[in-house]
Coordinates of C-alpha atoms and ligand atoms in Angstrom, one line a residue:
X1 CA 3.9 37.8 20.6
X2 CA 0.4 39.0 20.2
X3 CA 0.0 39.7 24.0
X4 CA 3.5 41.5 24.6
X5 CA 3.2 43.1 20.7
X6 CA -0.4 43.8 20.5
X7 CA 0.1 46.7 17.5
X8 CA 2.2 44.5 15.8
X9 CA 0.5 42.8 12.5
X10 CA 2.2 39.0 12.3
X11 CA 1.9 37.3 9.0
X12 CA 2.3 33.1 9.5
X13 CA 4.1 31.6 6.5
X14 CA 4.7 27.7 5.6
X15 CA 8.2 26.7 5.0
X16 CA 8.2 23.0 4.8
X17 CA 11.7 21.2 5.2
X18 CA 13.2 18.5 2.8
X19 CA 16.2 17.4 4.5
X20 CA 16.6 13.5 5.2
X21 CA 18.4 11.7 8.3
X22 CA 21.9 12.0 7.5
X23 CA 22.4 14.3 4.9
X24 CA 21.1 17.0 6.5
X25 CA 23.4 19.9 6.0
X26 CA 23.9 18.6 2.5
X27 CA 20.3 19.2 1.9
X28 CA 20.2 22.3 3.6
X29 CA 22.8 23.6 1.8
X30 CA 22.0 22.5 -1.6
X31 CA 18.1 22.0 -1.8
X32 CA 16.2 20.8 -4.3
X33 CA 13.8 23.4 -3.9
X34 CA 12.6 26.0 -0.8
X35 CA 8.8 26.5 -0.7
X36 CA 7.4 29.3 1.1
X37 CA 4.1 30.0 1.1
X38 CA 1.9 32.7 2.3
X39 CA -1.2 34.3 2.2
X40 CA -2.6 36.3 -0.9
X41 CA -2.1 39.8 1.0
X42 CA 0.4 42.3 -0.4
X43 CA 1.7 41.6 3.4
X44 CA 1.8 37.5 3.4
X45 CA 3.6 38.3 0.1
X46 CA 6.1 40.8 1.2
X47 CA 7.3 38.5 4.1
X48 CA 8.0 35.7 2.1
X49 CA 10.2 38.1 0.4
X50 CA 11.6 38.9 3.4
X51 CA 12.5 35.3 3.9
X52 CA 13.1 34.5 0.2
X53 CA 15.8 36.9 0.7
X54 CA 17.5 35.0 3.4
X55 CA 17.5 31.9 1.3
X56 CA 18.9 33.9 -1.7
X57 CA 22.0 33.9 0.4
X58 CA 22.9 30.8 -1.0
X59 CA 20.1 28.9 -3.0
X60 CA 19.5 30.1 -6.3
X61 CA 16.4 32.1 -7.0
X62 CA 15.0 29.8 -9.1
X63 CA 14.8 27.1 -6.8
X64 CA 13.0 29.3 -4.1
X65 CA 9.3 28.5 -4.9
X66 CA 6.6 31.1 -3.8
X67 CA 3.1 29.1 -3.4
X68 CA -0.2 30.4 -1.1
X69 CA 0.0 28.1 2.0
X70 CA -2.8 25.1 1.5
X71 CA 0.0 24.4 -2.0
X72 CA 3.2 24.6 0.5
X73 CA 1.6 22.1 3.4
X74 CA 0.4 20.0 1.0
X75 CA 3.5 19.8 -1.2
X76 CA 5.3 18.8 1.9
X77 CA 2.8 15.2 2.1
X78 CA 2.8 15.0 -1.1
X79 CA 6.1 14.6 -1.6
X80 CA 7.0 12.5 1.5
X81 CA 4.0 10.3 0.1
X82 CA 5.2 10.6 -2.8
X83 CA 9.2 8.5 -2.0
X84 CA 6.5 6.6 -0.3
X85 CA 4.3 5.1 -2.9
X86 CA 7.1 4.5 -4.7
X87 CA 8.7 2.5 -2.0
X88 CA 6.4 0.1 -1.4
X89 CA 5.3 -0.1 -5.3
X90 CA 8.7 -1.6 -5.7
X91 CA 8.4 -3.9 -2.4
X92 CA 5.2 -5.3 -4.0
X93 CA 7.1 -6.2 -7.4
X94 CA 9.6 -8.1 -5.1
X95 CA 6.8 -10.5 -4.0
X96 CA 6.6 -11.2 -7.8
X97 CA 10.1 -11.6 -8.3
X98 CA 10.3 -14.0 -5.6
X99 CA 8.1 -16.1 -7.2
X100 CA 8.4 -16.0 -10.5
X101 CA 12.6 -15.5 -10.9
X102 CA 12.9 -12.0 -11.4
X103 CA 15.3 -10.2 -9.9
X104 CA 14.1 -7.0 -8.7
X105 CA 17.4 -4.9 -8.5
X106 CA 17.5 -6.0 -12.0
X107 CA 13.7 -4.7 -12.7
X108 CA 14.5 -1.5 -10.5
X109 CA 17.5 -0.8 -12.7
X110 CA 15.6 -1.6 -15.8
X111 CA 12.4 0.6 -15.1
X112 CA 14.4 3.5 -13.4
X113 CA 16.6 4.2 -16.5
X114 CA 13.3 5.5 -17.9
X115 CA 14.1 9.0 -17.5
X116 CA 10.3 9.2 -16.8
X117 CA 10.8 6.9 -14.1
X118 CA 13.4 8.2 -12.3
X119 CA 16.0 5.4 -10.5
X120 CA 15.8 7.2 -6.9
X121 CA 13.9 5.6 -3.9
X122 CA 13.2 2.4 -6.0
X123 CA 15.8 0.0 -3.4
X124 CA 13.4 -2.9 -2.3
X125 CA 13.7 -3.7 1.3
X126 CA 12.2 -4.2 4.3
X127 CA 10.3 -1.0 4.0
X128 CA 10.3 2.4 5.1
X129 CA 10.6 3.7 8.5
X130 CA 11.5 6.9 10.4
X131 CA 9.0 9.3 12.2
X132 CA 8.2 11.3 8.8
X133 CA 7.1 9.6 5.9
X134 CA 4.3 7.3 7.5
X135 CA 3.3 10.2 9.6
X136 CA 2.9 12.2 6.8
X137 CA 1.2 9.7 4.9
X138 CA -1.2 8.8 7.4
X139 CA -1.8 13.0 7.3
X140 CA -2.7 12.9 4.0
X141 CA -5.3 10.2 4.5
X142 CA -6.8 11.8 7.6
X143 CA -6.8 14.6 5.3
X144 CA -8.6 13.2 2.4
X145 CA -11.1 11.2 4.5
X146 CA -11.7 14.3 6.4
X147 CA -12.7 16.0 2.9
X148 CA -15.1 13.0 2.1
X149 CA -12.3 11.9 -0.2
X150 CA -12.7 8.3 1.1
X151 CA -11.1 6.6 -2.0
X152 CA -8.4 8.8 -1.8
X153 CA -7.7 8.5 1.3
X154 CA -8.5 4.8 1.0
X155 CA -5.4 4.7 -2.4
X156 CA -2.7 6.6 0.6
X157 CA -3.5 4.0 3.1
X158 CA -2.7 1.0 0.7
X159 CA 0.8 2.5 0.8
X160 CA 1.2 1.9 4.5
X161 CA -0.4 -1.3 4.7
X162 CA 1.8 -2.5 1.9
X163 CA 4.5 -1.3 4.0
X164 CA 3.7 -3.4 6.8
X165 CA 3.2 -6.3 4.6
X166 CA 6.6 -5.9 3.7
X167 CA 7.7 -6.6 7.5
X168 CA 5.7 -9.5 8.2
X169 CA 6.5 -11.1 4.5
X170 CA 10.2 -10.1 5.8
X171 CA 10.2 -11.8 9.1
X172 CA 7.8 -15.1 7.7
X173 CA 10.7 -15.7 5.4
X174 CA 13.3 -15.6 7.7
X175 CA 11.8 -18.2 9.7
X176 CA 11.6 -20.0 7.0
X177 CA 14.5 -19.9 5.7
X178 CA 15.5 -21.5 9.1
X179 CA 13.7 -24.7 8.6
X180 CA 10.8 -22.7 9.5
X181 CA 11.3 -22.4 13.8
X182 CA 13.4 -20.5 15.8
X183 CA 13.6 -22.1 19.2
X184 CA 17.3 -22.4 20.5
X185 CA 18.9 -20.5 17.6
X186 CA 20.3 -17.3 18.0
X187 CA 19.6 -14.4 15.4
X188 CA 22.2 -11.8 15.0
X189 CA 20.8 -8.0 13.3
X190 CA 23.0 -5.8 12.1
X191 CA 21.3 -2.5 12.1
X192 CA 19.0 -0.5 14.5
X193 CA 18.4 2.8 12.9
X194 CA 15.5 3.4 10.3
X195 CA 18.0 3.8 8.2
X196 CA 21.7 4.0 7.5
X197 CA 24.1 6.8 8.4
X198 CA 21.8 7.5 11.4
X199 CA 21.3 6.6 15.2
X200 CA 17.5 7.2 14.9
X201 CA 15.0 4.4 15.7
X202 CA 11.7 6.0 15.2
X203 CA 9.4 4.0 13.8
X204 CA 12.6 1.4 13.0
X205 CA 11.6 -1.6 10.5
X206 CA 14.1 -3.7 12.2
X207 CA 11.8 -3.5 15.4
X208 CA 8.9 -4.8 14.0
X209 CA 10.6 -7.5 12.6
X210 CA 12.3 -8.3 16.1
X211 CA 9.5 -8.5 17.8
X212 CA 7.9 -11.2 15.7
X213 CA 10.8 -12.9 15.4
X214 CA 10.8 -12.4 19.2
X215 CA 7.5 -14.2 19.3
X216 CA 9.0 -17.7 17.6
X217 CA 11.3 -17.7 20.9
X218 CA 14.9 -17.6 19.8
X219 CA 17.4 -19.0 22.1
X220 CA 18.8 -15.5 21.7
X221 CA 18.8 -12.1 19.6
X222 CA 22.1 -10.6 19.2
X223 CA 22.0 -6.8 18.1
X224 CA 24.3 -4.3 16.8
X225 CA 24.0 -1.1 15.1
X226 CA 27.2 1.2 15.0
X227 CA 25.4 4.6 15.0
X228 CA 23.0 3.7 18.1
X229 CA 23.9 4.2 21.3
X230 CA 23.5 0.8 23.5
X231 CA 21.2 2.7 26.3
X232 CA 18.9 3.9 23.6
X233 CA 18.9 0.5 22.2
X234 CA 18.1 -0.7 25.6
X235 CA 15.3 1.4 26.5
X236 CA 13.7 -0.2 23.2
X237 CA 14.7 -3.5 23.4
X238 CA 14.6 -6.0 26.4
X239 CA 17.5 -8.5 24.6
X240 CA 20.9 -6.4 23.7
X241 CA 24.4 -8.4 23.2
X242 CA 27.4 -5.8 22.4
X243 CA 29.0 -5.6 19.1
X244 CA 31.6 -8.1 20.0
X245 CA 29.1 -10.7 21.0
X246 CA 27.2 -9.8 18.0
X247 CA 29.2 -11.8 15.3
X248 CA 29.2 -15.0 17.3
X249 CA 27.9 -18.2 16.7
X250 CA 24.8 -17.2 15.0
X251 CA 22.5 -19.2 13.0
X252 CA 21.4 -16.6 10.9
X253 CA 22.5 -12.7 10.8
X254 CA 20.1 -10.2 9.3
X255 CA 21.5 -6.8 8.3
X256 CA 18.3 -4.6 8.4
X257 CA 19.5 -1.1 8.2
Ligands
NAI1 N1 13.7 14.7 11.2 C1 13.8 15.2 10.0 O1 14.7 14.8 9.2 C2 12.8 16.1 9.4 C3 11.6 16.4 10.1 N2 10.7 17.2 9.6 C4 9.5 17.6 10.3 O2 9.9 18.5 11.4 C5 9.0 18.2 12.5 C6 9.9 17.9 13.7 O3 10.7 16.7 13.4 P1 11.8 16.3 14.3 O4 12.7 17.4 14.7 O5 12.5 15.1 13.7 O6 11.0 15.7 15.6 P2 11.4 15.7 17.1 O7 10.5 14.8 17.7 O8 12.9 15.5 17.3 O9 11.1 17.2 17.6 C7 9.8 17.6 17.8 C8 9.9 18.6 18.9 O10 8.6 19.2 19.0 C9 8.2 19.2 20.4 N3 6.8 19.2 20.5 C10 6.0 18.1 20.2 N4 4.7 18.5 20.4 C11 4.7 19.7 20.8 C12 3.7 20.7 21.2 N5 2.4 20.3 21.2 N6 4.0 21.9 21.6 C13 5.3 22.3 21.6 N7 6.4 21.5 21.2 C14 6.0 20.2 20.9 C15 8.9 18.0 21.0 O11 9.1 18.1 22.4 C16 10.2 18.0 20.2 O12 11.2 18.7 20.9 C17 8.1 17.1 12.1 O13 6.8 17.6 11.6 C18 8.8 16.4 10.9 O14 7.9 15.8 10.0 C19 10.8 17.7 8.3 C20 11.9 17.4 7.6 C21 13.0 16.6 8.1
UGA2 O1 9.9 14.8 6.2 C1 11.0 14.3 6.5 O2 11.3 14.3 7.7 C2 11.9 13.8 5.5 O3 11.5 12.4 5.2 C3 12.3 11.7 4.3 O4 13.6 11.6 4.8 P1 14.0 10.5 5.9 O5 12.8 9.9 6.5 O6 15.1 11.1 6.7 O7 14.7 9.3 5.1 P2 14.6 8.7 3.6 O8 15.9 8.7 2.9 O9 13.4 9.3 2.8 O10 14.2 7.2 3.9 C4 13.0 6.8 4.5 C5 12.9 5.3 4.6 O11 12.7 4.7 3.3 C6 13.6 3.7 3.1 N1 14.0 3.6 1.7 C7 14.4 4.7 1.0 C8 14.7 4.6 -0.3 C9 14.5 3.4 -1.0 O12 14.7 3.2 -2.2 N2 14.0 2.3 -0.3 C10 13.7 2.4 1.0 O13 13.3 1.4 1.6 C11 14.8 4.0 4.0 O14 15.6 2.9 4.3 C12 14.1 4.6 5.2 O15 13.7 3.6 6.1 C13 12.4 12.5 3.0 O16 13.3 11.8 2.1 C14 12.8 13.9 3.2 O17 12.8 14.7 2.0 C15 11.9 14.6 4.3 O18 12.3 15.9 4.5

């Protein structure tokens, strides 16, 4: 643009997206918020006029937040680790639960009718997963150690390893739970995707945890995930039964989706 427009005076702006896997257009067309940010020039702020205006088309002015463009790029880690601190805040309370008798879903509904609280993203599980949120994370470390803000970067990492804690707790209990070996059993998982209502594996949880199971040597891993298609499956994973097979004699199904 600069070479073939060399008169031409380009402004950059930061226009984060929001939308999650599987609700997309639902989220495009009825954000939370749009953030656009730009520079302090009269210019950087007349083009993020320019594309306030296109969102005004149907998001309500109010939601259309105007911010200089270190607030907009950082709002957009923030937030993703944001969903993720709270994730795996509530994944470490289910290591309580587990042994002290709680039941989490109980605790999660009890904490998250604090309208303080909030009672979104607060579904212990096997963790997050998807090409975003840990990425973005991991940004916002790199970013804070990169600033000298080793403890804070230090604080953001906990919320990754926590993550992966989650996995390995996961998969040791699993084992256990089958009198604590998995040679000659098969295992049946019900779910590819990083999460539901989605055919994307990036970064799935449910691979991690196959591949240690993997390592105790199952007789066999059965696999089946709706919204995947079996080649892409493939190309991941070595061992792939079809969804009829999947059901079948199994020792132990897993639904990790
Ligand atoms: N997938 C989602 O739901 C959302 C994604 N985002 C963000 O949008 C960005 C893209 O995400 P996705 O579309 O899911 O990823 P993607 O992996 O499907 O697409 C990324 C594209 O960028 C291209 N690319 C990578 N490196 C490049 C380079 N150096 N130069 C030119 N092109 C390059 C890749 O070939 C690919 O086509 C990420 O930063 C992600 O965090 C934000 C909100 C939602
Ligand atoms: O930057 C992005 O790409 C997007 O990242 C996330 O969206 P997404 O990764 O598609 O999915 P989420 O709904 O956030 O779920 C992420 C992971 O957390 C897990 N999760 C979610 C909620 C919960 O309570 N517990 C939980 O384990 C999900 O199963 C999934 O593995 C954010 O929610 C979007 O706002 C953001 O735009």
């Amino acid at each position: 643009m600069a070479i073939s427009r060399p008169t031409a005076i380009l402004r950059s702006l930061s226009n984060p997206e929001f939308l999650a896997a599987g609700t997309a257009v639902q989220d495009l067309m009825h954000p939370d918020r749009v953030l656009i940010g730009s520079s302090p020039h009269p210019r950087g702020h007349r083009a993020a006029g320019l594309l306030a205006d296109i969102y005004a088309a149907w998001v309500p002015r109010a939601r259309i937040l105007a911010t200089n463009v270190w607030s907009s790029e950082l709002s957009k880690l923030v937030a993703n680790a944001m969903l993720a601190q709270r994730i795996s805040s509530i994944n470490s309370i289910s290591a309580i639960c587990e042994e002290t008798g709680a039941d989490i879903d109980e605790v999660a509904a009890a904490i998250g009718s604090d309208a303080r609280i909030g009672d979104k993203f607060l579904k212990a599980g096997i963790g997050f997963g998807g090409s975003c949120i840990k990425k973005d994370v991991l940004s916002l470390v790199y970013l804070a150690v990169s600033l000298g803000l080793h403890d804070v970067g230090e604080y953001w990492r906990q919320v990754v390893m926590m993550n992966e804690h989650q996995r390995g707790r996961f998969s040791r209990r699993v084992v256990r739970c089958l009198d604590s070996t998995l040679v000659g059993k098969k295992i049946t998982f019900l779910g590819v995707a990083f999460k539901a209502n989605t055919s994307d594996m990036r970064e799935s949880p449910m691979l991690d945890i196959l591949k240690t199971l993997l390592e105790e040597q199952p007789r066999e891993a059965a696999i089946f995930d709706p919204r995947c298609h079996p080649a892409v499956v493939r190309r991941e994973i070595e061992t792939f039964l079809d969804a009829q097979d999947a059901d079948s004699a199994a020792e132990s199904t897993i639904a990790v989706t």
